Structure formats: structure tokens, C-alpha cells
CSV table of N, CA, C and O in Angstrom, one decimal:
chain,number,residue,atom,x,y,z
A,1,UNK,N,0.9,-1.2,0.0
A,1,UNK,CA,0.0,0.0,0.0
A,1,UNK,C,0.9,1.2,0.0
A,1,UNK,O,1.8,1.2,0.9
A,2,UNK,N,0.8,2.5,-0.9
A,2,UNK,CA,1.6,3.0,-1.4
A,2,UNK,C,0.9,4.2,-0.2
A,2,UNK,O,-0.3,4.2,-0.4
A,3,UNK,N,1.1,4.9,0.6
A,3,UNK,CA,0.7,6.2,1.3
A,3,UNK,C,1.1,7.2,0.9
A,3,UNK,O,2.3,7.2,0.8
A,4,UNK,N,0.5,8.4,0.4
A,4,UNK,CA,1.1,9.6,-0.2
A,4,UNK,C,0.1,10.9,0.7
A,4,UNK,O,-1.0,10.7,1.2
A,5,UNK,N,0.8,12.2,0.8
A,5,UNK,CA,0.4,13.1,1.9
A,5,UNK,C,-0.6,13.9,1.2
A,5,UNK,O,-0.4,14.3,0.0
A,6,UNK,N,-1.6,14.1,1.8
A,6,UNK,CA,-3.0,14.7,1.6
A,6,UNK,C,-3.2,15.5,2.6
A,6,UNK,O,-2.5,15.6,3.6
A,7,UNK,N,-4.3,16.2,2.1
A,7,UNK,CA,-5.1,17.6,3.1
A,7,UNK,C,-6.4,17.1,3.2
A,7,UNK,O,-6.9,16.7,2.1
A,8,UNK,N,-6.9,17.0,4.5
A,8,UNK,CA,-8.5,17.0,3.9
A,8,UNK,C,-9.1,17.5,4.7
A,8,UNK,O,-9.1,17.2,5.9
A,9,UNK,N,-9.7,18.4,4.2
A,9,UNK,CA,-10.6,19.5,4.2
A,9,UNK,C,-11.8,19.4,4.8
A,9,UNK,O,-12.5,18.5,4.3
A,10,UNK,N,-12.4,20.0,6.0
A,10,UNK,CA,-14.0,19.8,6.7
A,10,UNK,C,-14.3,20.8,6.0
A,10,UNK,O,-13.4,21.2,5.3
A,11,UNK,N,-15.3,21.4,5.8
A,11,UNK,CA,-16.4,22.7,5.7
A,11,UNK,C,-17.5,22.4,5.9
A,11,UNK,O,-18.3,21.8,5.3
A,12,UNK,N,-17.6,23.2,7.5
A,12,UNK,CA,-18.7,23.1,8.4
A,12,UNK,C,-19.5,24.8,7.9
A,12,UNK,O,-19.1,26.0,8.0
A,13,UNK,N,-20.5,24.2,7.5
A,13,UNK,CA,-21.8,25.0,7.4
A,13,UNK,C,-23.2,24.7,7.8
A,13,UNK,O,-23.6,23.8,8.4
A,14,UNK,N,-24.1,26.1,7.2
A,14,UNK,CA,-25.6,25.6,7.6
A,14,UNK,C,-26.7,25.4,6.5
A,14,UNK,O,-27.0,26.2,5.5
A,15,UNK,N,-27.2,24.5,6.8
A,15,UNK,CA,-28.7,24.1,5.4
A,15,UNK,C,-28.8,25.1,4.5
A,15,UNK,O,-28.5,25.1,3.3
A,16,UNK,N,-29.3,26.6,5.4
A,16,UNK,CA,-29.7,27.6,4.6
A,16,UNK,C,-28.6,28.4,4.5
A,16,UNK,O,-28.6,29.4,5.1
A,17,UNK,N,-27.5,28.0,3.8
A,17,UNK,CA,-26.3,29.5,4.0
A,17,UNK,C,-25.9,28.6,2.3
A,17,UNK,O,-25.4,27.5,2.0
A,18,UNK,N,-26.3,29.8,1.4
A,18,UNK,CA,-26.7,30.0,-0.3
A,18,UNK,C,-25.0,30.7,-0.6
A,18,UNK,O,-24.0,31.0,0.1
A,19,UNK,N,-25.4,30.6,-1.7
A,19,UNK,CA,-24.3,30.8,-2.7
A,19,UNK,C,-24.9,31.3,-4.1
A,19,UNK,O,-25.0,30.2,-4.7
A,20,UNK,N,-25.2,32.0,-4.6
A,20,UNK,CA,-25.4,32.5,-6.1
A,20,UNK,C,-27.4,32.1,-5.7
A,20,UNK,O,-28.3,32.0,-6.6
A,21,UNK,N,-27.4,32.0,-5.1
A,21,UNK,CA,-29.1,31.2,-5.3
A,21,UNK,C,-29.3,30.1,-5.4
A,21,UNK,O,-30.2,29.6,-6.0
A,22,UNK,N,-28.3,29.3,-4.9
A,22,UNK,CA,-28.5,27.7,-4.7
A,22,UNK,C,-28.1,27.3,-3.0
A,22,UNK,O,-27.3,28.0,-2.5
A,23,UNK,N,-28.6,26.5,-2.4
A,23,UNK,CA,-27.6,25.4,-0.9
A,23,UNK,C,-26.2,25.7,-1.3
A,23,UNK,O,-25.8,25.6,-2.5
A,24,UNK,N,-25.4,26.1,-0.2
A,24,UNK,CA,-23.7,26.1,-0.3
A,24,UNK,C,-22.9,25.4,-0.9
A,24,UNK,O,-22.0,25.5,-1.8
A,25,UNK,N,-23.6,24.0,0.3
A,25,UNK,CA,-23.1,22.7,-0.1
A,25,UNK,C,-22.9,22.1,-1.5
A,25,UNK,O,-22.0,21.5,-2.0
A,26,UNK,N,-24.3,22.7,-2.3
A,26,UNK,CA,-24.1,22.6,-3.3
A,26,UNK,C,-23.6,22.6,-4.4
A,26,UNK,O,-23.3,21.8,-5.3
A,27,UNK,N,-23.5,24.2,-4.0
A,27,UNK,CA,-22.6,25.1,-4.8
A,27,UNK,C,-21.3,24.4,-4.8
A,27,UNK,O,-20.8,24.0,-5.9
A,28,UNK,N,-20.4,24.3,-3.2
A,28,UNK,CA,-19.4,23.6,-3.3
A,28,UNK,C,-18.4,22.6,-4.0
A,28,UNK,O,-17.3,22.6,-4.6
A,29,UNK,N,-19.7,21.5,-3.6
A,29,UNK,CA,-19.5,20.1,-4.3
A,29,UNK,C,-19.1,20.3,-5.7
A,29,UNK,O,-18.1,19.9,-6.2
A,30,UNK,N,-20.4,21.2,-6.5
A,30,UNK,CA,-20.3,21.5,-7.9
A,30,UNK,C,-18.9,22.2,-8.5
A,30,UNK,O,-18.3,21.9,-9.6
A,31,UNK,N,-18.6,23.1,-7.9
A,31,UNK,CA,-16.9,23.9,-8.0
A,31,UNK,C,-16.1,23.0,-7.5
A,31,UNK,O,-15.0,23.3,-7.9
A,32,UNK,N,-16.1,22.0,-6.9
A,32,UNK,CA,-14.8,21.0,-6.7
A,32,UNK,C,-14.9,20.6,-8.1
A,32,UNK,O,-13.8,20.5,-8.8
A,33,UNK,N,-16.0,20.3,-8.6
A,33,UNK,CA,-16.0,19.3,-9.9
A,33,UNK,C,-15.3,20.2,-11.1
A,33,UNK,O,-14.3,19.9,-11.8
A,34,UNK,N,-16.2,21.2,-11.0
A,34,UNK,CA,-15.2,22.5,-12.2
A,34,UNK,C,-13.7,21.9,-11.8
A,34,UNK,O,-13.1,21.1,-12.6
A,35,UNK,N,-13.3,22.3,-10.5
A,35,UNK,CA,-11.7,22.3,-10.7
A,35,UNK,C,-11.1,21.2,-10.3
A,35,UNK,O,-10.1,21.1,-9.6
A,36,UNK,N,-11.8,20.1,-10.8
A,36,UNK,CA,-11.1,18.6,-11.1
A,36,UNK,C,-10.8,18.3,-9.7
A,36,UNK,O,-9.6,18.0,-9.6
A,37,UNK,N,-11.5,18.4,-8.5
A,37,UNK,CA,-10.9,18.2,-7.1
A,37,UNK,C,-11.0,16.4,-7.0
A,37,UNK,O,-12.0,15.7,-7.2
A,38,UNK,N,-9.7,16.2,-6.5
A,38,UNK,CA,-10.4,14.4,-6.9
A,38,UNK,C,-11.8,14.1,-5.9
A,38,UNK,O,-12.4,13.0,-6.3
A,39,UNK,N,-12.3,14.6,-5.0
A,39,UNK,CA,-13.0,14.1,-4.5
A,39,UNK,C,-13.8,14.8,-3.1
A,39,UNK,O,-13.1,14.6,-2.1
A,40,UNK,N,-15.4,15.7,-2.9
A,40,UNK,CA,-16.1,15.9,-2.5
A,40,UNK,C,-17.5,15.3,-1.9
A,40,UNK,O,-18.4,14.9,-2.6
A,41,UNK,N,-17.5,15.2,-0.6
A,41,UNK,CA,-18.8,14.6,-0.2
A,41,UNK,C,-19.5,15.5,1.1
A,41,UNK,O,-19.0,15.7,2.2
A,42,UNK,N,-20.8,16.2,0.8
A,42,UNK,CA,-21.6,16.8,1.6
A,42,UNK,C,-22.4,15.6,2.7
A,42,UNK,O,-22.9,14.6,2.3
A,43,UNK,N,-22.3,15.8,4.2
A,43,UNK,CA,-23.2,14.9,5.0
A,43,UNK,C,-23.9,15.5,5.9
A,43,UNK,O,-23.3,16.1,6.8
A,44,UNK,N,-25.1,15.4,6.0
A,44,UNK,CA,-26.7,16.4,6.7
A,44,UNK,C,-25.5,16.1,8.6
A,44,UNK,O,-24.7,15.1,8.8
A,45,UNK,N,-25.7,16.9,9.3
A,45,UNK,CA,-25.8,16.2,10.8
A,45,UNK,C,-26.8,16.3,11.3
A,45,UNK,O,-27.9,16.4,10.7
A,46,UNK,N,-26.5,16.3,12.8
A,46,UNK,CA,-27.5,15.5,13.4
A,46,UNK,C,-27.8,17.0,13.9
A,46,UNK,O,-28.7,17.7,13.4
A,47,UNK,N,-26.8,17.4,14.9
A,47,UNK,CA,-27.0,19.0,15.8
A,47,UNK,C,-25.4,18.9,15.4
A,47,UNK,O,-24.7,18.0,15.0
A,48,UNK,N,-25.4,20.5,16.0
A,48,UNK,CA,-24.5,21.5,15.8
A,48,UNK,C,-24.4,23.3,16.3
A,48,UNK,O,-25.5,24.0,16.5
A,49,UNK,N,-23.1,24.0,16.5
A,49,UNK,CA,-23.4,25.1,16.9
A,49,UNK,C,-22.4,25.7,16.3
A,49,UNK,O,-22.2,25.0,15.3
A,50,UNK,N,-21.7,26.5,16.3
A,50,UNK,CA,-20.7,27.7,15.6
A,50,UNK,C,-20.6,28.7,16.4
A,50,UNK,O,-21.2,28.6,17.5
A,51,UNK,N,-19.9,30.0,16.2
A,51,UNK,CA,-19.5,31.2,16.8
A,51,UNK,C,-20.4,31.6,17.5
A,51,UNK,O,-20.0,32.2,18.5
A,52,UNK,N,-22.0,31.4,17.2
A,52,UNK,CA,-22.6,32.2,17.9
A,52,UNK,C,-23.5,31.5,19.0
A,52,UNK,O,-24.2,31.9,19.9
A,53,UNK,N,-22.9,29.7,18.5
A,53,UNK,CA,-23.7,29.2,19.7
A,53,UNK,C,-25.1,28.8,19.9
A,53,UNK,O,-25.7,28.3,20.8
A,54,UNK,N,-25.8,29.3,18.2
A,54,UNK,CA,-27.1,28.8,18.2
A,54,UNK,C,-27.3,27.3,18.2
A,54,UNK,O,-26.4,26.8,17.8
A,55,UNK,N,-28.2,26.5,18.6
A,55,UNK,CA,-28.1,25.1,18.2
A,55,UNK,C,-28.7,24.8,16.6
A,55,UNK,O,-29.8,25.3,16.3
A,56,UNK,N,-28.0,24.1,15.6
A,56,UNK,CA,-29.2,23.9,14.5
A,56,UNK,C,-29.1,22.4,14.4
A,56,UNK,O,-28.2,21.6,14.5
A,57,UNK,N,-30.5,22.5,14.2
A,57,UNK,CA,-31.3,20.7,14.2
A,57,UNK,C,-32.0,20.7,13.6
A,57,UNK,O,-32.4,21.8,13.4
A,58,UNK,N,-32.7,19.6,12.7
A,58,UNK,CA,-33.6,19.0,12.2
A,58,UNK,C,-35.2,20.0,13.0
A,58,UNK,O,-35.5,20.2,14.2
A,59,UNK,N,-35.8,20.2,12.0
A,59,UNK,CA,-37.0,20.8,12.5
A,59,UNK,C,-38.0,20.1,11.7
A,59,UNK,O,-37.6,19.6,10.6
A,60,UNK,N,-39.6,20.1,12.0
A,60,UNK,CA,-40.3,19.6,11.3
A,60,UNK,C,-40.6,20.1,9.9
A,60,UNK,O,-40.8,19.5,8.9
A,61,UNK,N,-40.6,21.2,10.2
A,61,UNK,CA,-41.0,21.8,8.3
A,61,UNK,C,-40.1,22.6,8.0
A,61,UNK,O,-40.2,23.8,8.0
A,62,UNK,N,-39.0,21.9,7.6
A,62,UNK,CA,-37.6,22.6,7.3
A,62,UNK,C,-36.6,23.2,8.7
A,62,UNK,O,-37.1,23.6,9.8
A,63,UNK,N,-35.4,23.3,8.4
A,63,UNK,CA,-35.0,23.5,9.7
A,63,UNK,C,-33.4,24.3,8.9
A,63,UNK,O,-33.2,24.4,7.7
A,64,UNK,N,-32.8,24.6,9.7
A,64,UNK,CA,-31.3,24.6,9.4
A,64,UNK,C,-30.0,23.9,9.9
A,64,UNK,O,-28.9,24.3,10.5
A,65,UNK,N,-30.4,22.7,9.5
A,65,UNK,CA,-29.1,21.3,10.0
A,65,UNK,C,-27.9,22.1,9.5
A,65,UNK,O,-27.6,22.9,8.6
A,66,UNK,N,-27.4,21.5,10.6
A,66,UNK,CA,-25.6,21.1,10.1
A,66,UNK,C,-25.0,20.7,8.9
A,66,UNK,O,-25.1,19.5,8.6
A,67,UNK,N,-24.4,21.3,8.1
A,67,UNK,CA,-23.8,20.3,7.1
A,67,UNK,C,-22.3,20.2,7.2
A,67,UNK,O,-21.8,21.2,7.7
A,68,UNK,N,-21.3,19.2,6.7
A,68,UNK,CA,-20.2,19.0,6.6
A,68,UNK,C,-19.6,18.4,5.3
A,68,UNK,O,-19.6,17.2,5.1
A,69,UNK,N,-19.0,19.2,4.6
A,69,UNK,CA,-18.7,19.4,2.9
A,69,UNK,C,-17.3,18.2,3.3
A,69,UNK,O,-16.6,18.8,4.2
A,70,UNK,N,-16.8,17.3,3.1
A,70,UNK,CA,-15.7,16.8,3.5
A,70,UNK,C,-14.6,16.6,1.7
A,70,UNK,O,-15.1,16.2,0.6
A,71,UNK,N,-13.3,17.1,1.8
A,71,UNK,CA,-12.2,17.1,0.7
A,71,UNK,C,-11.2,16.4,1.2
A,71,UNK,O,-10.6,16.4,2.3
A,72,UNK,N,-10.9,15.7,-0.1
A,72,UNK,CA,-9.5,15.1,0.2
A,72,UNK,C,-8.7,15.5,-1.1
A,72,UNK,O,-9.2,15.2,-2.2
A,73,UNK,N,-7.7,16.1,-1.1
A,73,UNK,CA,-6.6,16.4,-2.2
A,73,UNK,C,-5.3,16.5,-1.7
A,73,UNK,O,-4.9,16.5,-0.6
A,74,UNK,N,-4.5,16.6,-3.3
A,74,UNK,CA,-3.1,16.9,-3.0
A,74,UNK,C,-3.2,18.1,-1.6
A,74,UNK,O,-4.2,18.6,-1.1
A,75,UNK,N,-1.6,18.1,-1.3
A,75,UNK,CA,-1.5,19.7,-0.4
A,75,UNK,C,-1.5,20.3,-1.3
A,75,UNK,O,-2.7,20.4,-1.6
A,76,UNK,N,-0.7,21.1,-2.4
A,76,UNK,CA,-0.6,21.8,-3.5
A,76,UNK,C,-2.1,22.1,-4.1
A,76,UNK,O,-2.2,23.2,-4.6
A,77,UNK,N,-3.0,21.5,-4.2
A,77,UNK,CA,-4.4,21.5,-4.9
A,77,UNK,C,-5.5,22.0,-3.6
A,77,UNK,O,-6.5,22.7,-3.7
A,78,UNK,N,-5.0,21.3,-2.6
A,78,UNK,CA,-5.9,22.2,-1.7
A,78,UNK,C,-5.2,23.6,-1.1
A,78,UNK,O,-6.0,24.5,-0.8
A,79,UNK,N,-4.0,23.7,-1.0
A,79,UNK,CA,-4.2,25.2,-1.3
A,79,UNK,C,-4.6,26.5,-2.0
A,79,UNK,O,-4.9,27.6,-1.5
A,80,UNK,N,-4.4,25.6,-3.8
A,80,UNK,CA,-4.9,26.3,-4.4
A,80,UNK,C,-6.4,26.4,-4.4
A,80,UNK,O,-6.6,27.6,-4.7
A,81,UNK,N,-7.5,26.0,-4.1
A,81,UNK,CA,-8.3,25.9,-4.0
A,81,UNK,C,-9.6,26.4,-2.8
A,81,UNK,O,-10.8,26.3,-2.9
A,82,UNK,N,-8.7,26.9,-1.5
A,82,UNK,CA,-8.4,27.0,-0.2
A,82,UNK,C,-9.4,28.2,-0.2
A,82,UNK,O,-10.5,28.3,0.4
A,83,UNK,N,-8.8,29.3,-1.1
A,83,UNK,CA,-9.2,30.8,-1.3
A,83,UNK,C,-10.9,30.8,-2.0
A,83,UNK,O,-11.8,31.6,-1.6
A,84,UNK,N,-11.0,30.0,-2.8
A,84,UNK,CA,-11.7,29.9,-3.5
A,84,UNK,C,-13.4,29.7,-2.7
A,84,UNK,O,-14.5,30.4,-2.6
A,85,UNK,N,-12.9,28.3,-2.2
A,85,UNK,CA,-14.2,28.0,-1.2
A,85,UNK,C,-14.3,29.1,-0.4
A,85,UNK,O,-15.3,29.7,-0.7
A,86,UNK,N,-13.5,29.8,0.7
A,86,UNK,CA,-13.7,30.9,1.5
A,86,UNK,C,-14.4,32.3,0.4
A,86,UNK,O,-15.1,33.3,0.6
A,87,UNK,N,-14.1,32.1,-0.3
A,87,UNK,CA,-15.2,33.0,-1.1
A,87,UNK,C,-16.3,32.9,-1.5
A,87,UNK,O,-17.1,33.6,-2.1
A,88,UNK,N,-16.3,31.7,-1.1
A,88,UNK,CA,-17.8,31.4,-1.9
A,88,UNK,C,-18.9,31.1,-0.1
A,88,UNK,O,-20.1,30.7,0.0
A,89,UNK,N,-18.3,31.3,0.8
A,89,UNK,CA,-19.0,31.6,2.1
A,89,UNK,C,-19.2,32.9,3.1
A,89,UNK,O,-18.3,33.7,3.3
A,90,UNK,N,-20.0,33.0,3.4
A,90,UNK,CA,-20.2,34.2,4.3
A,90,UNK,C,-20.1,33.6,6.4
A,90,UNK,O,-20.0,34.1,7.5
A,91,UNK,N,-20.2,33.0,6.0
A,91,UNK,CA,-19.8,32.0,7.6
A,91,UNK,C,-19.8,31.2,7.4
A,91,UNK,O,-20.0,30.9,6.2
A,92,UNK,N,-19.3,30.1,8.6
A,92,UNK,CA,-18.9,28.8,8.5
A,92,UNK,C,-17.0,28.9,9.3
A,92,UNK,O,-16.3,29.8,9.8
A,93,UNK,N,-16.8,27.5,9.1
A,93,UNK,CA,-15.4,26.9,9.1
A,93,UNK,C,-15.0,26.1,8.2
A,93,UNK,O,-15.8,25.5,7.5
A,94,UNK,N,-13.5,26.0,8.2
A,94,UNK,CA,-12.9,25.3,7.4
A,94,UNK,C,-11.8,24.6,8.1
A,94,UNK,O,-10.8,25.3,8.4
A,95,UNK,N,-11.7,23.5,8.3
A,95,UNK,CA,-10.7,23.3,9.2
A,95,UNK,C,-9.9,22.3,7.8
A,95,UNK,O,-10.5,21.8,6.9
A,96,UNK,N,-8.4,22.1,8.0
A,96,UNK,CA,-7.6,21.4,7.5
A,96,UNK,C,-6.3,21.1,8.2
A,96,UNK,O,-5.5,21.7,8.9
A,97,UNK,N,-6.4,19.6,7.5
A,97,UNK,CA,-5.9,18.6,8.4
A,97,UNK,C,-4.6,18.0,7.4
A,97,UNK,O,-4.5,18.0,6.2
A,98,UNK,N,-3.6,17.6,8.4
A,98,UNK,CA,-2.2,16.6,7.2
A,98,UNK,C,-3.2,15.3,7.7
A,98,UNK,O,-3.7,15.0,8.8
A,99,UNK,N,-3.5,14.3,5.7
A,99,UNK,CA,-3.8,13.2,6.2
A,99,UNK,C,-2.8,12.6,5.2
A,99,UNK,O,-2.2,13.2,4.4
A,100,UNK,N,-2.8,11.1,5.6
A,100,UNK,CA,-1.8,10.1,5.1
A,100,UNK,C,-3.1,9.6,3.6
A,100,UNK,O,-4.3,9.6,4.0
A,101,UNK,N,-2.9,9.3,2.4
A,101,UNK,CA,-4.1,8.9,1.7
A,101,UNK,C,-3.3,7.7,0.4
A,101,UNK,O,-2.1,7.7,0.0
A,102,UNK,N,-4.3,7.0,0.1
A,102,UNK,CA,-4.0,6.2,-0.5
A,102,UNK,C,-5.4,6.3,-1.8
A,102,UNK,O,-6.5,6.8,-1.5
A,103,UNK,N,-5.2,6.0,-2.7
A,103,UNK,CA,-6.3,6.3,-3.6
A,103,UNK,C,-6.4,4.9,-4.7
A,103,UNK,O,-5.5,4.6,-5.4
A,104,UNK,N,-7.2,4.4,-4.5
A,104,UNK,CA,-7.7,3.2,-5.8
A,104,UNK,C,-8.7,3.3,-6.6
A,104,UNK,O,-9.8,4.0,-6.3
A,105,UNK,N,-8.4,2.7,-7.7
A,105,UNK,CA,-9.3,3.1,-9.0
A,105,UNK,C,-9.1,1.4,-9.7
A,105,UNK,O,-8.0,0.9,-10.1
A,106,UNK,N,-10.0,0.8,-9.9
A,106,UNK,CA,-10.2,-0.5,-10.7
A,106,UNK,C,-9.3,-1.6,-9.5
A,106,UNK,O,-8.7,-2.6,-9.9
A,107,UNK,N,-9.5,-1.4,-8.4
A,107,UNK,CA,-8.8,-2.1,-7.7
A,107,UNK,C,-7.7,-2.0,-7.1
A,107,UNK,O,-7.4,-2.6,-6.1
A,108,UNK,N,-7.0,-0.9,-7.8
A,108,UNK,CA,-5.6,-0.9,-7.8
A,108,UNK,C,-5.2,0.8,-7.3
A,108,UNK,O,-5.8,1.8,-7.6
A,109,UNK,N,-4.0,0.7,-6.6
A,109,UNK,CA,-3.7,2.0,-6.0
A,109,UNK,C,-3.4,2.8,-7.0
A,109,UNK,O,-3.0,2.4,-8.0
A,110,UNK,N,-3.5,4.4,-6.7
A,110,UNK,CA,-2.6,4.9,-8.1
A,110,UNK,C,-2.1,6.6,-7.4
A,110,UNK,O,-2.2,6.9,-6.2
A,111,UNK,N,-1.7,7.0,-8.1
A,111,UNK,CA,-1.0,8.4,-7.3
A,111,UNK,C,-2.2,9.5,-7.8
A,111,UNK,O,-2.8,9.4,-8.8
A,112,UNK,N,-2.3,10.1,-7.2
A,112,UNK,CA,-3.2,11.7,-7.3
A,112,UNK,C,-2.3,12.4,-8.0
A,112,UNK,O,-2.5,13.6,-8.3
């Protein structure tokens, strides 16, 4: 198993926090894809709070959950790309991490 160094990226946001007139998350996911990011996954949570400490949860007729945009890339590619996301948010976090990563495609490991 070949290990090569990666960044991977959280972006913690909320349900309703838009971008051009779409969900963030969405937006996001979709601009990874523009810039060939190898790989984006948005996941709902359960609860959650931020800077100001509100709680957000699941409500019955819409609510504003948690979401968590998760990236894994080169370091070089997540930096370039670093600025980009922070632009396309008005709140939230971004936390980034050194991860160890290995990547398979048809079975088989391959380099990013």
C-alpha cells in the first residue's frame, strides 16, 4: 500500500447558507467538480453550533441542520483551492488537516 500526503478539508456549514441562489453545499461540491478536485462529499448532521452558539437541528418543516462538505486532495491543490471555497462563504469553518491517503481506482492504488 503506497501512502502519499493529503489535506483533507471539513467545511462546516448551515442548510440555509446559499451561494449565487443555490444550498452552499451545493454550490461547493459542484466547484470541486469545475476544478477537477479528486473528490467531495456533503453529509446532513444530526446538531451543531458555531461562533454564535445557536443550536441547529432538524426541524419539522424545514429547519437549518448542520452540514459537513468533506475534501480530500493533494496539499498543492488544496491550497490552491483554499481561497476559492472561503469565497464562496459568508460564515462557517474550514478546518484542515495533514492526512496520510491512498487512492484506488479499478482495484488498484494509483498516485493523485
Amino acid at each position: 500500500m503506497s501512502l502519499q500526503p493529503g489535506k483533507l478539508l471539513r467545511i462546516y456549514v448551515n442548510e440555509r447558507d446559499e451561494y449565487e441562489g443555490k444550498p452552499l453545499y451545493e454550490a461547493v461540491v459542484q466547484r470541486c467538480r469545475e476544478l477537477n478536485v479528486a473528490g467531495a462529499t456533503a453529509f446532513r448532521a444530526l446538531e451543531g453550533f458555531g461562533e454564535t452558539a445557536e443550536v441547529h437541528r432538524p426541524h419539522l418543516f424545514g429547519g437549518d441542520e448542520p452540514i459537513v462538505i468533506t475534501i480530500v486532495e493533494r496539499p498543492e491543490k488544496a491550497q490552491e483551492i483554499l481561497p476559492i471555497l472561503q469565497g464562496m462563504m459568508t460564515s462557517g469553518l474550514i478546518a484542515v488537516t495533514d492526512v496520510d491517503v491512498t487512492f484506488v481506482t479499478n482495484g488498484r492504488p494509483v498516485s493523485l
